[in-house]
Short mmCIF file of C-alpha atoms and ligand atoms in Angstrom, two decimals:
data_model
loop_
_atom_site.label_atom_id
_atom_site.label_comp_id
_atom_site.label_asym_id
_atom_site.label_seq_id
_atom_site.Cartn_x
_atom_site.Cartn_y
_atom_site.Cartn_z
CA MET A 1 0.00 0.00 0.00
CA LYS A 2 1.20 3.54 -0.71
CA LEU A 3 1.78 6.02 2.13
CA ARG A 4 -0.83 8.35 0.63
CA ASP A 5 -3.49 5.62 0.51
CA SER A 6 -2.77 4.63 4.09
CA LEU A 7 -3.55 8.21 5.20
CA LYS A 8 -7.04 8.28 3.61
CA GLY A 9 -9.57 9.12 6.31
CA ILE A 10 -6.77 10.23 8.67
CA ILE A 11 -5.82 13.52 7.07
CA PRO A 12 -8.23 15.73 5.10
CA GLU A 13 -8.92 14.65 1.50
CA GLU A 14 -7.64 17.99 0.09
CA LYS A 15 -4.25 17.48 1.80
CA LEU A 16 -3.62 13.97 0.49
CA SER A 17 -1.90 15.18 -2.66
CA TYR A 18 0.88 16.71 -0.49
CA VAL A 19 1.84 13.34 1.00
CA PRO A 20 5.32 12.51 -0.36
CA SER A 21 5.55 9.52 -2.64
CA SER A 22 9.19 8.84 -1.80
CA TYR A 23 11.17 8.38 1.39
CA GLU A 24 14.28 6.51 2.40
CA ILE A 25 14.49 3.48 4.68
CA ILE A 26 17.79 2.57 6.35
CA GLY A 27 18.21 -0.50 8.54
CA SER A 28 17.25 -4.13 8.80
CA ARG A 29 14.11 -6.26 8.96
CA GLN A 30 14.32 -6.03 12.74
CA LYS A 31 14.85 -2.27 13.06
CA ALA A 32 14.92 0.53 10.54
CA VAL A 33 14.48 4.28 10.35
CA ALA A 34 12.54 6.11 7.65
CA ILE A 35 13.76 9.52 6.46
CA ILE A 36 11.17 11.78 4.89
CA GLU A 37 10.63 15.38 3.86
CA ILE A 38 7.18 16.62 4.85
CA PRO A 39 5.89 19.73 3.05
CA GLU A 40 4.64 22.78 4.96
CA GLU A 41 1.05 21.98 4.01
CA LEU A 42 1.23 18.87 6.23
CA THR A 43 3.02 20.42 9.23
CA GLU A 44 0.15 19.65 11.62
CA PHE A 45 -0.01 16.05 10.35
CA LYS A 46 3.64 15.06 10.85
CA GLN A 47 2.79 12.67 13.66
CA ALA A 48 0.04 11.08 11.53
CA VAL A 49 2.43 10.63 8.59
CA ALA A 50 5.05 9.12 10.93
CA ASN A 51 2.50 6.71 12.41
CA ALA A 52 1.35 5.70 8.93
CA LEU A 53 4.94 4.98 7.90
CA MET A 54 5.52 2.86 11.01
CA ASN A 55 2.28 0.95 10.33
CA LEU A 56 3.12 0.41 6.70
CA HIS A 57 6.65 -0.85 7.42
CA LYS A 58 6.62 -2.83 10.65
CA ASN A 59 10.44 -2.71 10.88
CA VAL A 60 10.46 1.11 10.91
CA LYS A 61 10.71 2.09 14.58
CA SER A 62 11.65 5.77 14.09
CA VAL A 63 10.70 8.37 11.53
CA LEU A 64 13.18 11.18 10.90
CA VAL A 65 11.50 14.24 9.44
CA LYS A 66 13.99 16.51 7.67
CA LYS A 67 14.27 19.94 9.33
CA SER A 68 17.16 21.33 7.30
CA GLU A 69 19.35 20.80 4.26
CA ARG A 70 22.66 19.04 4.78
CA LYS A 71 24.89 21.62 6.41
CA GLY A 72 28.52 22.46 7.13
CA GLU A 73 31.62 20.38 6.65
CA LEU A 74 30.09 17.29 8.28
CA ARG A 75 27.17 17.27 5.79
CA LEU A 76 24.59 16.59 8.52
CA ARG A 77 20.92 17.56 8.67
CA GLU A 78 18.64 18.32 11.56
CA PHE A 79 15.70 15.97 12.04
CA GLU A 80 12.56 15.86 14.11
CA VAL A 81 12.36 12.32 15.50
CA PHE A 82 9.06 10.43 15.82
CA GLY A 83 8.86 6.99 17.48
CA ASP A 84 11.92 5.39 19.07
CA LYS A 85 14.51 8.02 19.98
CA ASN A 86 17.30 5.50 19.55
CA THR A 87 17.93 5.92 15.83
CA GLU A 88 20.94 3.62 15.42
CA VAL A 89 20.38 0.84 12.86
CA LEU A 90 22.27 -1.94 11.12
CA HIS A 91 21.96 -1.69 7.34
CA LYS A 92 22.97 -4.38 4.87
CA GLU A 93 24.07 -3.67 1.31
CA HIS A 94 25.89 -5.89 -1.20
CA GLY A 95 26.84 -8.44 1.45
CA TYR A 96 28.30 -6.15 4.10
CA LEU A 97 26.88 -4.41 7.15
CA VAL A 98 26.82 -0.71 8.00
CA LYS A 99 25.95 0.41 11.53
CA ILE A 100 24.78 4.00 11.45
CA ASP A 101 22.81 6.65 13.26
CA PRO A 102 21.73 9.05 10.48
CA THR A 103 21.33 11.86 13.03
CA LYS A 104 25.07 11.68 13.81
CA ALA A 105 26.82 10.78 10.57
CA TYR A 106 26.31 10.88 6.80
CA PHE A 107 25.21 7.70 5.07
CA SER A 108 23.17 7.23 1.90
CA PRO A 109 21.98 3.77 0.81
CA ARG A 110 21.22 5.28 -2.59
CA GLU A 111 24.95 5.40 -3.26
CA ALA A 112 25.38 1.61 -2.89
CA THR A 113 25.55 1.06 -6.66
CA GLU A 114 28.11 3.82 -7.06
CA ARG A 115 30.25 2.23 -4.33
CA GLN A 116 30.13 -1.07 -6.25
CA ARG A 117 31.10 0.72 -9.46
CA ILE A 118 34.23 2.13 -7.80
CA ALA A 119 35.03 -1.10 -5.92
CA SER A 120 34.93 -3.15 -9.12
CA GLN A 121 37.74 -1.04 -10.62
CA VAL A 122 40.21 -1.74 -7.79
CA ARG A 123 42.99 -4.19 -8.74
CA PRO A 124 44.95 -6.58 -6.49
CA GLY A 125 47.82 -4.96 -4.61
CA GLU A 126 46.48 -1.41 -4.80
CA THR A 127 46.74 1.13 -1.99
CA VAL A 128 43.53 3.16 -2.01
CA MET A 129 42.87 6.45 -0.24
CA VAL A 130 39.21 7.21 0.59
CA MET A 131 39.00 10.85 1.61
CA PHE A 132 35.84 12.01 3.51
CA SER A 133 35.19 8.38 4.35
CA GLY A 134 32.20 8.76 6.70
CA VAL A 135 31.20 5.48 8.37
CA ALA A 136 33.48 3.68 5.83
CA PRO A 137 31.01 2.24 3.30
CA TYR A 138 33.33 2.88 0.31
CA ALA A 139 36.30 1.28 2.05
CA ILE A 140 34.26 -1.76 3.07
CA ALA A 141 32.74 -2.12 -0.40
CA ILE A 142 36.26 -2.00 -1.89
CA ALA A 143 37.84 -4.45 0.57
CA LYS A 144 34.94 -6.90 0.17
CA LYS A 145 34.91 -6.78 -3.60
CA GLN A 146 38.71 -6.83 -3.98
CA PRO A 147 40.08 -8.91 -1.07
CA LYS A 148 43.58 -8.62 -2.55
CA VAL A 149 43.66 -4.84 -2.12
CA LYS A 150 46.82 -3.92 -0.18
CA LYS A 151 45.32 -1.25 2.09
CA VAL A 152 42.38 1.14 2.07
CA ILE A 153 43.13 4.34 3.99
CA CYS A 154 40.13 6.34 5.27
CA ILE A 155 40.18 9.91 6.56
CA GLU A 156 37.06 11.36 8.21
CA LEU A 157 36.55 14.54 10.23
CA ASN A 158 33.34 13.67 12.11
CA GLU A 159 34.23 11.76 15.27
CA HIS A 160 30.82 10.03 15.42
CA ALA A 161 31.27 8.84 11.83
CA HIS A 162 34.78 7.67 12.68
CA LYS A 163 33.49 5.66 15.67
CA TYR A 164 30.90 3.98 13.46
CA ALA A 165 33.62 3.32 10.87
CA VAL A 166 35.72 1.54 13.52
CA GLU A 167 32.69 -0.58 14.45
CA ASN A 168 31.79 -1.26 10.80
CA VAL A 169 35.30 -2.40 9.91
CA ARG A 170 35.22 -4.70 12.96
CA ILE A 171 31.83 -6.26 12.20
CA ASN A 172 32.83 -6.86 8.59
CA LYS A 173 36.16 -8.37 9.75
CA LEU A 174 38.31 -6.07 7.63
CA GLU A 175 40.71 -4.74 10.29
CA ASP A 176 43.75 -6.05 8.38
CA LYS A 177 42.80 -4.16 5.21
CA ILE A 178 41.38 -0.81 6.33
CA ILE A 179 43.21 1.99 8.14
CA LEU A 180 40.85 4.54 9.76
CA ILE A 181 41.95 8.05 10.64
CA ASN A 182 39.81 10.61 12.46
CA GLY A 183 40.96 14.00 11.21
CA ASP A 184 41.12 16.55 8.44
CA VAL A 185 42.18 15.40 4.97
CA ARG A 186 44.27 18.57 4.68
CA GLU A 187 46.53 17.38 7.51
CA GLU A 188 46.18 13.64 7.68
CA SER A 189 46.71 12.92 3.98
CA LYS A 190 50.27 14.29 4.14
CA ARG A 191 51.73 11.07 5.48
CA PHE A 192 50.40 9.20 2.44
CA PHE A 193 51.79 11.53 -0.22
CA GLY A 194 53.19 9.51 -3.12
CA MET A 195 51.83 6.24 -1.72
CA CYS A 196 48.42 5.69 -3.35
CA ASP A 197 47.30 3.99 -6.57
CA ARG A 198 43.79 5.38 -6.28
CA VAL A 199 42.09 8.28 -4.49
CA VAL A 200 38.31 8.40 -3.98
CA MET A 201 36.87 11.86 -3.21
CA PRO A 202 33.19 11.46 -2.20
CA LEU A 203 32.53 15.04 -1.05
CA PRO A 204 30.67 16.55 -4.01
CA LYS A 205 30.25 19.89 -2.29
CA GLY A 206 33.89 20.83 -1.96
CA ALA A 207 36.08 17.93 -3.10
CA TYR A 208 37.72 20.34 -5.57
CA LYS A 209 39.32 22.14 -2.60
CA PHE A 210 41.28 18.95 -1.86
CA LEU A 211 42.71 18.28 -5.32
CA ASP A 212 46.21 19.28 -4.13
CA GLU A 213 46.06 16.49 -1.57
CA ALA A 214 44.63 14.03 -4.11
CA PHE A 215 47.36 14.68 -6.71
CA SER A 216 50.00 14.55 -3.97
CA CYS A 217 48.78 11.16 -2.72
CA ILE A 218 48.99 9.53 -6.16
CA LYS A 219 52.20 7.54 -6.74
CA GLU A 220 54.92 8.96 -8.96
CA LYS A 221 54.17 6.21 -11.52
CA GLY A 222 50.51 7.29 -11.69
CA GLY A 223 47.08 6.24 -10.50
CA VAL A 224 43.38 7.03 -10.63
CA ILE A 225 41.31 9.78 -9.00
CA HIS A 226 37.52 9.43 -8.61
CA PHE A 227 36.43 13.05 -8.35
CA TYR A 228 32.88 13.96 -7.26
CA HIS A 229 31.29 17.33 -8.01
CA TRP A 230 27.87 19.01 -8.32
CA ALA A 231 26.84 20.21 -11.75
CA PRO A 232 23.88 21.74 -13.56
CA GLU A 233 22.05 19.46 -15.98
CA GLU A 234 22.86 21.62 -19.00
CA ASP A 235 26.62 21.18 -18.51
CA LEU A 236 27.40 18.17 -16.37
CA PHE A 237 31.10 17.60 -16.74
CA SER A 238 33.01 20.64 -18.08
CA GLU A 239 33.69 22.34 -14.75
CA ALA A 240 34.84 19.13 -13.05
CA ILE A 241 37.14 18.22 -15.94
CA ASP A 242 38.57 21.75 -16.10
CA LEU A 243 39.31 21.66 -12.36
CA LEU A 244 41.14 18.36 -12.77
CA LYS A 245 43.05 19.58 -15.84
CA SER A 246 44.26 22.78 -14.25
CA LYS A 247 45.34 21.01 -11.06
CA ALA A 248 47.16 18.37 -13.12
CA LYS A 249 49.03 21.16 -14.91
CA GLU A 250 50.16 22.64 -11.58
CA TYR A 251 51.59 19.25 -10.65
CA SER A 252 53.12 18.71 -14.12
CA ARG A 253 51.02 15.58 -14.59
CA LYS A 254 48.99 14.39 -17.55
CA ILE A 255 45.44 13.20 -17.07
CA LYS A 256 43.09 11.08 -19.11
CA VAL A 257 39.34 10.96 -18.41
CA LEU A 258 38.43 7.27 -18.12
CA ASP A 259 34.73 7.81 -17.44
CA LYS A 260 32.24 10.55 -16.54
CA ARG A 261 28.90 9.79 -14.94
CA LYS A 262 25.76 11.21 -13.47
CA VAL A 263 25.59 9.58 -10.03
CA LEU A 264 22.37 10.87 -8.44
CA PRO A 265 20.09 13.90 -8.67
CA TYR A 266 20.83 16.48 -5.98
CA ALA A 267 18.24 19.18 -6.65
CA PRO A 268 16.00 20.01 -9.59
CA ARG A 269 18.28 20.04 -12.64
CA VAL A 270 21.41 19.63 -10.48
CA TRP A 271 23.37 16.36 -10.39
CA LYS A 272 26.07 14.72 -8.38
CA VAL A 273 28.64 13.64 -10.99
CA CYS A 274 31.81 11.58 -10.90
CA ILE A 275 34.87 11.81 -13.13
CA ASP A 276 37.20 8.80 -13.13
CA CYS A 277 40.53 10.24 -14.11
CA LYS A 278 43.83 8.51 -14.82
CA VAL A 279 46.85 10.46 -13.63
CA GLU A 280 49.92 9.62 -15.71
C1 LIG B 1 29.13 13.38 1.60
S1 LIG B 1 29.79 12.64 3.07
C2 LIG B 1 30.36 11.08 2.44
C3 LIG B 1 30.67 10.07 3.50
C4 LIG B 1 31.01 8.68 3.00
N1 LIG B 1 32.12 8.71 2.06
C5 LIG B 1 29.83 7.99 2.39
O1 LIG B 1 29.80 7.86 1.17
O2 LIG B 1 28.93 7.60 3.12
C6 LIG B 1 31.25 13.59 3.26
C7 LIG B 1 32.03 13.31 4.54
O3 LIG B 1 33.22 14.10 4.51
C8 LIG B 1 33.55 14.48 5.82
N2 LIG B 1 34.46 15.63 5.72
C9 LIG B 1 34.18 16.90 5.31
N3 LIG B 1 35.29 17.66 5.29
C10 LIG B 1 36.31 16.85 5.67
C11 LIG B 1 37.73 17.05 5.82
N4 LIG B 1 38.28 18.25 5.60
N5 LIG B 1 38.47 16.01 6.21
C12 LIG B 1 37.91 14.78 6.46
N6 LIG B 1 36.59 14.53 6.33
C13 LIG B 1 35.80 15.55 5.94
C14 LIG B 1 32.19 14.79 6.46
O4 LIG B 1 32.23 14.71 7.85
C15 LIG B 1 31.31 13.68 5.83
O5 LIG B 1 31.24 12.55 6.67
#
């Protein structure tokens, strides 16, 4: 049954069209949270919408109603919580587990396919740097898909995200493959300069400010950078490619675009994009 249909007779008929048709569910069959944006027109019916969601999906124990956009360096939102105030859940994707409290750290299940796309490019013996690593889903996806990876190094600023990353690496039994660092990429990447075959940069709003660190981490013999950026629909890739080209020039390196992709919609006519770029 659709959320809208389940609210018939509970909220006024003329308000039903405002009930969102999409929402996100994170968690397991035992316990999950739903994340939803409720329009102004339904402000007085938030509790009713939350109850309907919990009735519709018996595993949903908490409903997180968005109160803000993602903000600041940590890319967190504010939520109004309905139902269970303990919003920590265990989410499964592509054969690995992610423990997460979405009120404390960034995590998007919608990016699971993108994580697999990156993980499937990693070759045996590689050293991979994941900047802005959050609760470590990229690193875990990589280490699971390519068990012969040498090391995956993660750097994350948010201490809550870092704590979940430590737990996630432990529950997926990947302690020997993944190095987790709680700190700023600007500082912490320095000790890996010249040591990486691949750098993943999943911070679309601002990854370009860390291209110095990315180019510096890549080995002298070359490597690959996965660069994320926001872009308007009418010109998806030019800005991102220009940023990469001009940084490559500064470092006297040649680059070759291996792939360019729309990853997910961010706002109307704005996309999260990824450029896979070989550094020679
Ligand atoms: C868009 S989230 C992506 C998280 C994770 N890679 C994922 O896909 O779930 C970006 C992350 O970058 C972290 N971050 C932002 N600026 C940072 C910096 N200067 N150094 C390290 N981490 C940073 C934020 O705390 C946030 O967790």
